[in-house]
PDB file of C-alpha atoms and ligand atoms in Angstrom:
ATOM      1  CA  MET A   1      87.215  20.281  -0.199  1.00 86.00           C
ATOM      2  CA  ARG A   2      88.884  18.539  -3.108  1.00 95.00           C
ATOM      3  CA  ASN A   3      92.629  17.034  -1.381  1.00 97.00           C
ATOM      4  CA  THR A   4      94.989  17.302  -4.376  1.00 98.00           C
ATOM      5  CA  VAL A   5      98.469  17.167  -5.116  1.00 98.00           C
ATOM      6  CA  ASP A   6     100.298  19.317  -7.833  1.00 98.00           C
ATOM      7  CA  ILE A   7     102.856  16.754 -10.376  1.00 98.00           C
ATOM      8  CA  VAL A   8     104.898  18.308 -12.692  1.00 98.00           C
ATOM      9  CA  GLY A   9     102.230  21.744 -12.861  1.00 98.00           C
ATOM     10  CA  VAL A  10      99.211  19.093 -12.500  1.00 98.00           C
ATOM     11  CA  LYS A  11      96.418  18.969  -9.307  1.00 98.00           C
ATOM     12  CA  VAL A  12      95.864  15.117  -9.297  1.00 98.00           C
ATOM     13  CA  ASP A  13      93.508  14.219  -6.994  1.00 98.00           C
ATOM     14  CA  ASN A  14      94.609  12.246  -3.374  1.00 98.00           C
ATOM     15  CA  VAL A  15      91.638   9.933  -3.229  1.00 98.00           C
ATOM     16  CA  THR A  16      91.405   6.049  -3.257  1.00 98.00           C
ATOM     17  CA  ILE A  17      88.619   4.186  -5.707  1.00 98.00           C
ATOM     18  CA  ILE A  18      86.251   5.029  -3.022  1.00 98.00           C
ATOM     19  CA  ASP A  19      86.701   8.199  -2.778  1.00 98.00           C
ATOM     20  CA  ALA A  20      86.868   8.825  -6.621  1.00 98.00           C
ATOM     21  CA  VAL A  21      83.075   6.622  -6.205  1.00 98.00           C
ATOM     22  CA  ILE A  22      81.339   9.337  -3.772  1.00 98.00           C
ATOM     23  CA  ARG A  23      82.538  12.039  -5.952  1.00 98.00           C
ATOM     24  CA  THR A  24      80.787  10.275  -9.450  1.00 98.00           C
ATOM     25  CA  GLU A  25      77.814   9.869  -7.052  1.00 98.00           C
ATOM     26  CA  ASP A  26      77.885  13.701  -5.968  1.00 98.00           C
ATOM     27  CA  PHE A  27      78.568  14.521 -10.075  1.00 98.00           C
ATOM     28  CA  LEU A  28      75.661  12.464 -11.382  1.00 98.00           C
ATOM     29  CA  ASP A  29      73.195  13.495  -8.556  1.00 97.00           C
ATOM     30  CA  GLY A  30      73.906  17.445  -9.206  1.00 97.00           C
ATOM     31  CA  GLU A  31      73.386  20.015 -11.904  1.00 96.00           C
ATOM     32  CA  SER A  32      76.529  21.279 -13.860  1.00 98.00           C
ATOM     33  CA  THR A  33      79.314  19.266 -16.135  1.00 98.00           C
ATOM     34  CA  ASN A  34      82.158  17.810 -14.198  1.00 98.00           C
ATOM     35  CA  LEU A  35      84.978  16.730 -16.527  1.00 99.00           C
ATOM     36  CA  ILE A  36      86.709  14.025 -15.219  1.00 99.00           C
ATOM     37  CA  PHE A  37      90.590  12.948 -16.571  1.00 99.00           C
ATOM     38  CA  THR A  38      92.444   9.778 -15.524  1.00 98.00           C
ATOM     39  CA  PRO A  39      95.995  11.388 -16.360  1.00 98.00           C
ATOM     40  CA  ASN A  40      99.267   8.375 -16.254  1.00 97.00           C
ATOM     41  CA  SER A  41     103.090   9.254 -16.134  1.00 96.00           C
ATOM     42  CA  GLU A  42     103.163   9.443 -20.175  1.00 95.00           C
ATOM     43  CA  ILE A  43      99.648  11.961 -20.640  1.00 97.00           C
ATOM     44  CA  LEU A  44     102.101  13.962 -17.389  1.00 98.00           C
ATOM     45  CA  LEU A  45     104.955  14.619 -19.520  1.00 97.00           C
ATOM     46  CA  ASP A  46     103.082  15.797 -22.446  1.00 97.00           C
ATOM     47  CA  ALA A  47     101.819  18.269 -20.102  1.00 98.00           C
ATOM     48  CA  VAL A  48     105.421  19.096 -18.990  1.00 98.00           C
ATOM     49  CA  LYS A  49     106.043  19.651 -23.421  1.00 97.00           C
ATOM     50  CA  GLU A  50     102.326  21.130 -23.580  1.00 98.00           C
ATOM     51  CA  PRO A  51     101.195  23.900 -21.360  1.00 98.00           C
ATOM     52  CA  SER A  52      97.955  23.900 -22.120  1.00 98.00           C
ATOM     53  CA  PHE A  53      97.472  20.698 -21.748  1.00 98.00           C
ATOM     54  CA  ALA A  54      98.712  20.761 -18.743  1.00 98.00           C
ATOM     55  CA  LYS A  55      95.796  23.541 -18.354  1.00 98.00           C
ATOM     56  CA  ILE A  56      92.660  21.639 -19.690  1.00 99.00           C
ATOM     57  CA  LEU A  57      93.554  18.578 -17.144  1.00 99.00           C
ATOM     58  CA  ASN A  58      93.581  21.155 -14.413  1.00 98.00           C
ATOM     59  CA  SER A  59      90.444  21.670 -15.006  1.00 98.00           C
ATOM     60  CA  GLY A  60      89.289  18.310 -14.189  1.00 98.00           C
ATOM     61  CA  ASP A  61      86.398  17.810 -11.265  1.00 98.00           C
ATOM     62  CA  LEU A  62      88.522  14.698 -10.757  1.00 98.00           C
ATOM     63  CA  VAL A  63      91.598  13.960 -11.993  1.00 99.00           C
ATOM     64  CA  VAL A  64      92.423  10.321 -10.809  1.00 98.00           C
ATOM     65  CA  PRO A  65      96.443   8.729 -11.005  1.00 98.00           C
ATOM     66  CA  ASP A  66      95.924   6.580 -12.958  1.00 97.00           C
ATOM     67  CA  GLY A  67      99.989   5.096 -12.781  1.00 93.00           C
ATOM     68  CA  ILE A  68     101.687   3.999 -10.429  1.00 95.00           C
ATOM     69  CA  GLY A  69     104.196   7.238 -11.760  1.00 97.00           C
ATOM     70  CA  VAL A  70     102.006   9.326 -10.736  1.00 98.00           C
ATOM     71  CA  VAL A  71     101.485   7.541  -7.050  1.00 97.00           C
ATOM     72  CA  ILE A  72     105.756   7.080  -6.925  1.00 97.00           C
ATOM     73  CA  ALA A  73     106.111  10.949  -7.674  1.00 98.00           C
ATOM     74  CA  SER A  74     103.898  11.718  -5.587  1.00 98.00           C
ATOM     75  CA  LYS A  75     105.730  10.768  -2.606  1.00 98.00           C
ATOM     76  CA  PHE A  76     108.569  13.176  -4.025  1.00 98.00           C
ATOM     77  CA  TYR A  77     106.164  16.428  -3.521  1.00 98.00           C
ATOM     78  CA  ASN A  78     105.978  15.216   0.148  1.00 97.00           C
ATOM     79  CA  VAL A  79     102.349  14.091  -0.330  1.00 96.00           C
ATOM     80  CA  PRO A  80     101.489  10.050  -0.502  1.00 97.00           C
ATOM     81  CA  ILE A  81      98.912   9.379  -3.055  1.00 97.00           C
ATOM     82  CA  LYS A  82      96.988   6.671  -1.364  1.00 93.00           C
ATOM     83  CA  GLU A  83      96.250   4.241  -4.271  1.00 96.00           C
ATOM     84  CA  ARG A  84      96.673   4.117  -8.164  1.00 97.00           C
ATOM     85  CA  VAL A  85      93.247   5.108  -9.569  1.00 98.00           C
ATOM     86  CA  ALA A  86      93.380   3.259 -13.145  1.00 97.00           C
ATOM     87  CA  GLY A  87      90.120   5.147 -15.232  1.00 98.00           C
ATOM     88  CA  TYR A  88      89.743   1.599 -16.246  1.00 98.00           C
ATOM     89  CA  ASP A  89      87.900   0.511 -12.696  1.00 98.00           C
ATOM     90  CA  LEU A  90      86.791   4.123 -12.563  1.00 98.00           C
ATOM     91  CA  MET A  91      84.832   3.932 -15.961  1.00 98.00           C
ATOM     92  CA  ARG A  92      83.265   0.437 -14.765  1.00 98.00           C
ATOM     93  CA  LYS A  93      82.208   1.523 -10.701  1.00 98.00           C
ATOM     94  CA  LEU A  94      80.535   5.015 -12.945  1.00 98.00           C
ATOM     95  CA  ILE A  95      79.107   2.089 -15.707  1.00 98.00           C
ATOM     96  CA  GLU A  96      77.439  -0.342 -11.823  1.00 98.00           C
ATOM     97  CA  ILE A  97      76.244   3.230 -10.789  1.00 98.00           C
ATOM     98  CA  ALA A  98      74.778   4.401 -13.895  1.00 98.00           C
ATOM     99  CA  TYR A  99      73.035   1.501 -14.189  1.00 98.00           C
ATOM    100  CA  HIS A 100      70.922   1.771 -10.608  1.00 98.00           C
ATOM    101  CA  LYS A 101      70.720   5.139 -10.616  1.00 98.00           C
ATOM    102  CA  LYS A 102      68.955   4.537 -13.157  1.00 98.00           C
ATOM    103  CA  LYS A 103      71.381   7.170 -15.627  1.00 98.00           C
ATOM    104  CA  SER A 104      72.318   7.113 -19.223  1.00 98.00           C
ATOM    105  CA  ILE A 105      74.851   7.434 -20.955  1.00 99.00           C
ATOM    106  CA  TYR A 106      76.851   7.654 -24.169  1.00 99.00           C
ATOM    107  CA  LEU A 107      80.266   6.398 -25.743  1.00 99.00           C
ATOM    108  CA  LEU A 108      82.060   7.897 -27.974  1.00 98.00           C
ATOM    109  CA  GLY A 109      85.330   6.118 -29.753  1.00 98.00           C
ATOM    110  CA  GLY A 110      87.661   3.345 -30.208  1.00 98.00           C
ATOM    111  CA  LYS A 111      87.448   1.823 -34.166  1.00 98.00           C
ATOM    112  CA  GLU A 112      84.345   1.089 -35.742  1.00 98.00           C
ATOM    113  CA  GLY A 113      82.304  -0.756 -33.756  1.00 98.00           C
ATOM    114  CA  VAL A 114      84.018  -1.042 -31.043  1.00 98.00           C
ATOM    115  CA  ALA A 115      81.388   0.729 -28.823  1.00 98.00           C
ATOM    116  CA  GLU A 116      78.355  -1.526 -30.400  1.00 98.00           C
ATOM    117  CA  GLU A 117      80.460  -4.387 -28.969  1.00 98.00           C
ATOM    118  CA  ALA A 118      81.245  -2.542 -25.730  1.00 98.00           C
ATOM    119  CA  ALA A 119      77.278  -1.616 -25.224  1.00 98.00           C
ATOM    120  CA  GLU A 120      76.938  -4.798 -26.338  1.00 98.00           C
ATOM    121  CA  LYS A 121      79.062  -6.355 -22.952  1.00 98.00           C
ATOM    122  CA  ILE A 122      77.789  -4.029 -20.838  1.00 98.00           C
ATOM    123  CA  ARG A 123      73.859  -4.617 -21.681  1.00 98.00           C
ATOM    124  CA  GLU A 124      75.167  -8.502 -21.134  1.00 98.00           C
ATOM    125  CA  GLU A 125      76.293  -7.411 -17.460  1.00 98.00           C
ATOM    126  CA  TYR A 126      72.905  -5.114 -17.051  1.00 98.00           C
ATOM    127  CA  TYR A 127      70.057  -5.398 -18.512  1.00 98.00           C
ATOM    128  CA  GLY A 128      67.823  -2.534 -18.647  1.00 98.00           C
ATOM    129  CA  ILE A 129      70.882   0.456 -18.719  1.00 98.00           C
ATOM    130  CA  ASN A 130      70.323   3.411 -20.737  1.00 98.00           C
ATOM    131  CA  ILE A 131      72.874   3.347 -23.596  1.00 98.00           C
ATOM    132  CA  VAL A 132      70.731   6.105 -25.481  1.00 98.00           C
ATOM    133  CA  GLY A 133      73.419   6.153 -27.512  1.00 98.00           C
ATOM    134  CA  MET A 134      77.259   5.304 -29.646  1.00 98.00           C
ATOM    135  CA  HIS A 135      79.752   6.668 -32.383  1.00 98.00           C
ATOM    136  CA  ASN A 136      83.483   5.828 -33.511  1.00 98.00           C
ATOM    137  CA  GLY A 137      86.003   7.957 -32.678  1.00 98.00           C
ATOM    138  CA  TYR A 138      87.016   8.325 -36.367  1.00 98.00           C
ATOM    139  CA  PHE A 139      84.629  11.530 -37.315  1.00 98.00           C
ATOM    140  CA  GLY A 140      84.479  14.607 -39.795  1.00 98.00           C
ATOM    141  CA  ASP A 141      84.385  18.048 -38.900  1.00 96.00           C
ATOM    142  CA  ALA A 142      80.430  17.522 -40.517  1.00 97.00           C
ATOM    143  CA  GLU A 143      80.117  14.963 -38.757  1.00 98.00           C
ATOM    144  CA  GLU A 144      81.529  15.356 -35.791  1.00 98.00           C
ATOM    145  CA  THR A 145      78.569  18.035 -35.585  1.00 97.00           C
ATOM    146  CA  LEU A 146      76.497  15.377 -35.892  1.00 98.00           C
ATOM    147  CA  ILE A 147      77.481  13.573 -33.525  1.00 98.00           C
ATOM    148  CA  ILE A 148      76.754  16.836 -31.000  1.00 98.00           C
ATOM    149  CA  ASN A 149      73.266  17.222 -32.542  1.00 98.00           C
ATOM    150  CA  GLU A 150      72.925  13.674 -31.798  1.00 98.00           C
ATOM    151  CA  ILE A 151      74.621  13.894 -28.243  1.00 98.00           C
ATOM    152  CA  LYS A 152      72.265  17.217 -27.947  1.00 97.00           C
ATOM    153  CA  ASP A 153      69.094  15.644 -27.763  1.00 98.00           C
ATOM    154  CA  LEU A 154      69.580  12.463 -26.540  1.00 98.00           C
ATOM    155  CA  LYS A 155      70.874  13.913 -23.153  1.00 98.00           C
ATOM    156  CA  PRO A 156      73.218  11.534 -21.460  1.00 98.00           C
ATOM    157  CA  ASP A 157      73.448  11.618 -18.154  1.00 98.00           C
ATOM    158  CA  VAL A 158      77.289  10.354 -19.012  1.00 99.00           C
ATOM    159  CA  VAL A 159      80.139  10.856 -22.341  1.00 99.00           C
ATOM    160  CA  PHE A 160      82.726   8.609 -22.185  1.00 99.00           C
ATOM    161  CA  VAL A 161      84.750  10.390 -24.493  1.00 99.00           C
ATOM    162  CA  ALA A 162      87.965   7.404 -26.056  1.00 98.00           C
ATOM    163  CA  LEU A 163      90.106   9.257 -28.201  1.00 98.00           C
ATOM    164  CA  GLY A 164      92.867   8.389 -26.779  1.00 97.00           C
ATOM    165  CA  ALA A 165      94.973  10.772 -24.310  1.00 97.00           C
ATOM    166  CA  PRO A 166      95.986  14.119 -25.161  1.00 98.00           C
ATOM    167  CA  LYS A 167      92.956  13.698 -28.004  1.00 98.00           C
ATOM    168  CA  GLN A 168      89.693  13.386 -26.271  1.00 98.00           C
ATOM    169  CA  GLU A 169      90.652  15.720 -23.644  1.00 98.00           C
ATOM    170  CA  ILE A 170      91.148  18.624 -26.315  1.00 98.00           C
ATOM    171  CA  TRP A 171      87.821  16.819 -27.503  1.00 98.00           C
ATOM    172  CA  ILE A 172      86.637  17.443 -23.971  1.00 98.00           C
ATOM    173  CA  ASN A 173      87.691  20.582 -23.440  1.00 98.00           C
ATOM    174  CA  GLU A 174      86.522  22.170 -27.006  1.00 98.00           C
ATOM    175  CA  HIS A 175      83.082  21.072 -26.786  1.00 98.00           C
ATOM    176  CA  LYS A 176      82.241  20.592 -22.686  1.00 98.00           C
ATOM    177  CA  HIS A 177      79.850  24.066 -23.681  1.00 98.00           C
ATOM    178  CA  LEU A 178      77.476  21.641 -25.728  1.00 97.00           C
ATOM    179  CA  ILE A 179      77.312  17.935 -24.470  1.00 97.00           C
ATOM    180  CA  PRO A 180      74.961  18.712 -20.872  1.00 94.00           C
ATOM    181  CA  ALA A 181      75.818  15.242 -19.639  1.00 98.00           C
ATOM    182  CA  LYS A 182      76.003  15.715 -15.522  1.00 98.00           C
ATOM    183  CA  ILE A 183      79.758  13.066 -16.263  1.00 99.00           C
ATOM    184  CA  ILE A 184      81.972  13.818 -19.431  1.00 99.00           C
ATOM    185  CA  MET A 185      84.998  11.652 -18.812  1.00 99.00           C
ATOM    186  CA  GLY A 186      87.783  10.240 -21.165  1.00 98.00           C
ATOM    187  CA  VAL A 187      88.627   6.975 -21.430  1.00 98.00           C
ATOM    188  CA  GLY A 188      91.274   6.434 -23.936  1.00 97.00           C
ATOM    189  CA  GLY A 189      91.618   2.328 -25.094  1.00 96.00           C
ATOM    190  CA  SER A 190      88.989   1.457 -22.642  1.00 98.00           C
ATOM    191  CA  LEU A 191      86.227   0.143 -24.664  1.00 98.00           C
ATOM    192  CA  ASP A 192      88.764  -1.566 -26.781  1.00 98.00           C
ATOM    193  CA  VAL A 193      88.999  -3.751 -22.902  1.00 97.00           C
ATOM    194  CA  ILE A 194      85.514  -3.201 -22.131  1.00 98.00           C
ATOM    195  CA  ALA A 195      84.715  -4.437 -25.777  1.00 98.00           C
ATOM    196  CA  GLY A 196      86.852  -7.590 -25.776  1.00 97.00           C
ATOM    197  CA  ARG A 197      89.090  -7.309 -28.259  1.00 96.00           C
ATOM    198  CA  VAL A 198      92.679  -6.009 -25.882  1.00 93.00           C
ATOM    199  CA  LYS A 199      92.902  -7.273 -22.352  1.00 92.00           C
ATOM    200  CA  ARG A 200      93.801  -5.948 -19.650  1.00 92.00           C
ATOM    201  CA  ALA A 201      96.912  -7.443 -17.313  1.00 94.00           C
ATOM    202  CA  PRO A 202      96.534 -10.386 -14.700  1.00 95.00           C
ATOM    203  CA  GLU A 203      95.376  -8.631 -11.259  1.00 94.00           C
ATOM    204  CA  PHE A 204      98.855  -9.700 -10.443  1.00 94.00           C
ATOM    205  CA  PHE A 205     100.320  -6.791 -12.039  1.00 95.00           C
ATOM    206  CA  GLN A 206      97.594  -4.670 -11.442  1.00 93.00           C
ATOM    207  CA  LYS A 207      98.938  -4.633  -8.003  1.00 92.00           C
ATOM    208  CA  ALA A 208     102.866  -5.134  -8.510  1.00 93.00           C
ATOM    209  CA  GLY A 209     102.589  -1.729 -10.157  1.00 92.00           C
ATOM    210  CA  LEU A 210     103.864  -3.816 -13.099  1.00 94.00           C
ATOM    211  CA  GLU A 211     100.855  -3.371 -15.592  1.00 92.00           C
ATOM    212  CA  TRP A 212     102.790  -1.490 -17.902  1.00 91.00           C
ATOM    213  CA  PHE A 213     105.353  -4.401 -18.305  1.00 92.00           C
ATOM    214  CA  TYR A 214     102.962  -6.819 -18.952  1.00 93.00           C
ATOM    215  CA  ARG A 215     101.548  -4.416 -21.706  1.00 89.00           C
ATOM    216  CA  LEU A 216     106.035  -4.604 -22.749  1.00 92.00           C
ATOM    217  CA  ILE A 217     105.828  -7.886 -22.931  1.00 92.00           C
ATOM    218  CA  LYS A 218     102.842  -8.352 -24.939  1.00 90.00           C
ATOM    219  CA  GLU A 219     103.856  -5.545 -27.195  1.00 90.00           C
ATOM    220  CA  PRO A 220     107.135  -4.915 -27.608  1.00 93.00           C
ATOM    221  CA  LYS A 221     106.407  -1.656 -29.743  1.00 92.00           C
ATOM    222  CA  ARG A 222     106.389  -0.526 -26.933  1.00 89.00           C
ATOM    223  CA  PHE A 223     109.562  -0.430 -25.363  1.00 89.00           C
ATOM    224  CA  PHE A 224     110.340   3.520 -26.195  1.00 89.00           C
ATOM    225  CA  ARG A 225     106.618   3.983 -24.257  1.00 87.00           C
ATOM    226  CA  VAL A 226     107.870   2.715 -21.661  1.00 89.00           C
ATOM    227  CA  LEU A 227     110.896   4.545 -20.787  1.00 91.00           C
ATOM    228  CA  ARG A 228     108.578   7.572 -20.421  1.00 93.00           C
ATOM    229  CA  LEU A 229     107.616   5.725 -17.376  1.00 94.00           C
ATOM    230  CA  PRO A 230     111.690   6.890 -16.045  1.00 95.00           C
ATOM    231  CA  LYS A 231     111.666   9.438 -17.872  1.00 96.00           C
ATOM    232  CA  PHE A 232     108.812  11.349 -15.697  1.00 97.00           C
ATOM    233  CA  ILE A 233     109.861   9.981 -12.784  1.00 97.00           C
ATOM    234  CA  ILE A 234     112.994  11.863 -13.097  1.00 97.00           C
ATOM    235  CA  LEU A 235     111.386  15.236 -13.765  1.00 98.00           C
ATOM    236  CA  ALA A 236     108.725  14.392 -11.597  1.00 98.00           C
ATOM    237  CA  PHE A 237     111.617  14.275  -8.942  1.00 98.00           C
ATOM    238  CA  TYR A 238     113.940  16.978  -9.910  1.00 97.00           C
ATOM    239  CA  ASP A 239     110.508  19.022 -10.166  1.00 98.00           C
ATOM    240  CA  ALA A 240     109.700  18.575  -6.802  1.00 98.00           C
ATOM    241  CA  LYS A 241     113.067  19.197  -5.232  1.00 97.00           C
ATOM    242  CA  THR A 242     113.335  23.097  -6.511  1.00 95.00           C
ATOM    243  CA  ARG A 243     110.019  23.506  -5.442  1.00 90.00           C
TER     244      ARG A 243
HETATM  245  N1  LIG B   1      91.135   6.697 -30.851  1.00 69.29           N
HETATM  246  C1  LIG B   1      90.335   7.105 -31.736  1.00 69.29           C
HETATM  247  N2  LIG B   1      90.326   7.684 -32.610  1.00 69.29           N
HETATM  248  C2  LIG B   1      91.031   8.470 -32.738  1.00 69.29           C
HETATM  249  C3  LIG B   1      92.179   7.836 -32.335  1.00 69.29           C
HETATM  250  C4  LIG B   1      92.088   7.225 -31.987  1.00 69.29           C
HETATM  251  O1  LIG B   1      89.105   6.211 -31.524  1.00 69.29           O
HETATM  252  O2  LIG B   1      91.162   9.529 -33.622  1.00 69.29           O
HETATM  253  C5  LIG B   1      90.850   5.564 -29.827  1.00 69.29           C
HETATM  254  C6  LIG B   1      92.160   4.409 -30.393  1.00 69.29           C
HETATM  255  O3  LIG B   1      90.654   3.518 -31.212  1.00 69.29           O
HETATM  256  C7  LIG B   1      91.631   3.220 -29.051  1.00 69.29           C
HETATM  257  C8  LIG B   1      91.923   4.750 -28.299  1.00 69.29           C
HETATM  258  O4  LIG B   1      91.211   5.820 -28.733  1.00 69.29           O
HETATM  259  O5  LIG B   1      90.669   3.374 -28.166  1.00 69.29           O
HETATM  260  C9  LIG B   1      93.176   5.130 -27.639  1.00 69.29           C
HETATM  261  O6  LIG B   1      93.716   4.224 -27.321  1.00 69.29           O
HETATM  262  P1  LIG B   1      95.459   3.797 -26.756  1.00 69.29           P
HETATM  263  O7  LIG B   1      95.542   2.975 -25.451  1.00 69.29           O
HETATM  264  O8  LIG B   1      95.893   3.915 -28.093  1.00 69.29           O
HETATM  265  O9  LIG B   1      94.651   5.206 -24.767  1.00 69.29           O
HETATM  266  P2  LIG B   1      95.474   5.553 -23.868  1.00 69.29           P
HETATM  267  O10 LIG B   1      95.011   4.609 -23.117  1.00 69.29           O
HETATM  268  O11 LIG B   1      97.185   4.122 -23.667  1.00 69.29           O
HETATM  269  O12 LIG B   1      95.366   6.934 -23.941  1.00 69.29           O
END
């Protein structure tokens, strides 16, 4: 039984990273295809604006609260979420589980060369890990058919899709029936981080719920994106009060 909180119309799992890891292990041992999404405040704001996007997020089998804004918002609904589960952290755990369970992985997304660099880093850490294929995230329709056919042939157990939100969720929704994987997970810019092209905030900022602040200092052009955090908090507050 899932324990979810409906935040602005999207059902988010009230899980810790450990709960989420256990769920992914079950997914890998099962038969069906499971979708993992990792919404933060920005993604939930997009879902409010675009109901079809909310519907896609609600089709997820595991929807983790990737952001301090989501954790704060859950309190307005009187169902406080246990902790923030960063998509990046869950992805790292899933890679480790795949390694131990000898499951195969496909990496899709990022600029030319990023998936290869990320694969190299993962292989350095997990010697012998089965990364069966990869492709960058900039492709046209013809190339997309080739990618899908490749994934069908390679039959990876886990497909990480790093096209950024909402593109990756829409892509996953459109192609999930063609991909015979146990897990398809949207991972945003995580391949850039694994490849070492983008740095995550130091742990202090992460633990204090200030990762957004660190990213703002590093990339001041994110200012208008960061403003969406208080906007989301206010929207969630009113949504919770009017239920
Ligand atoms: N990306 C891609 N194809 C696209 C658009 C984006 O592969 O058509 C990749 C981009 O290279 C980056 C990631 O998607 O690696 C988006 O990262 P961002 O940090 O913006 O996503 P977030 O984690 O905020 O969703």
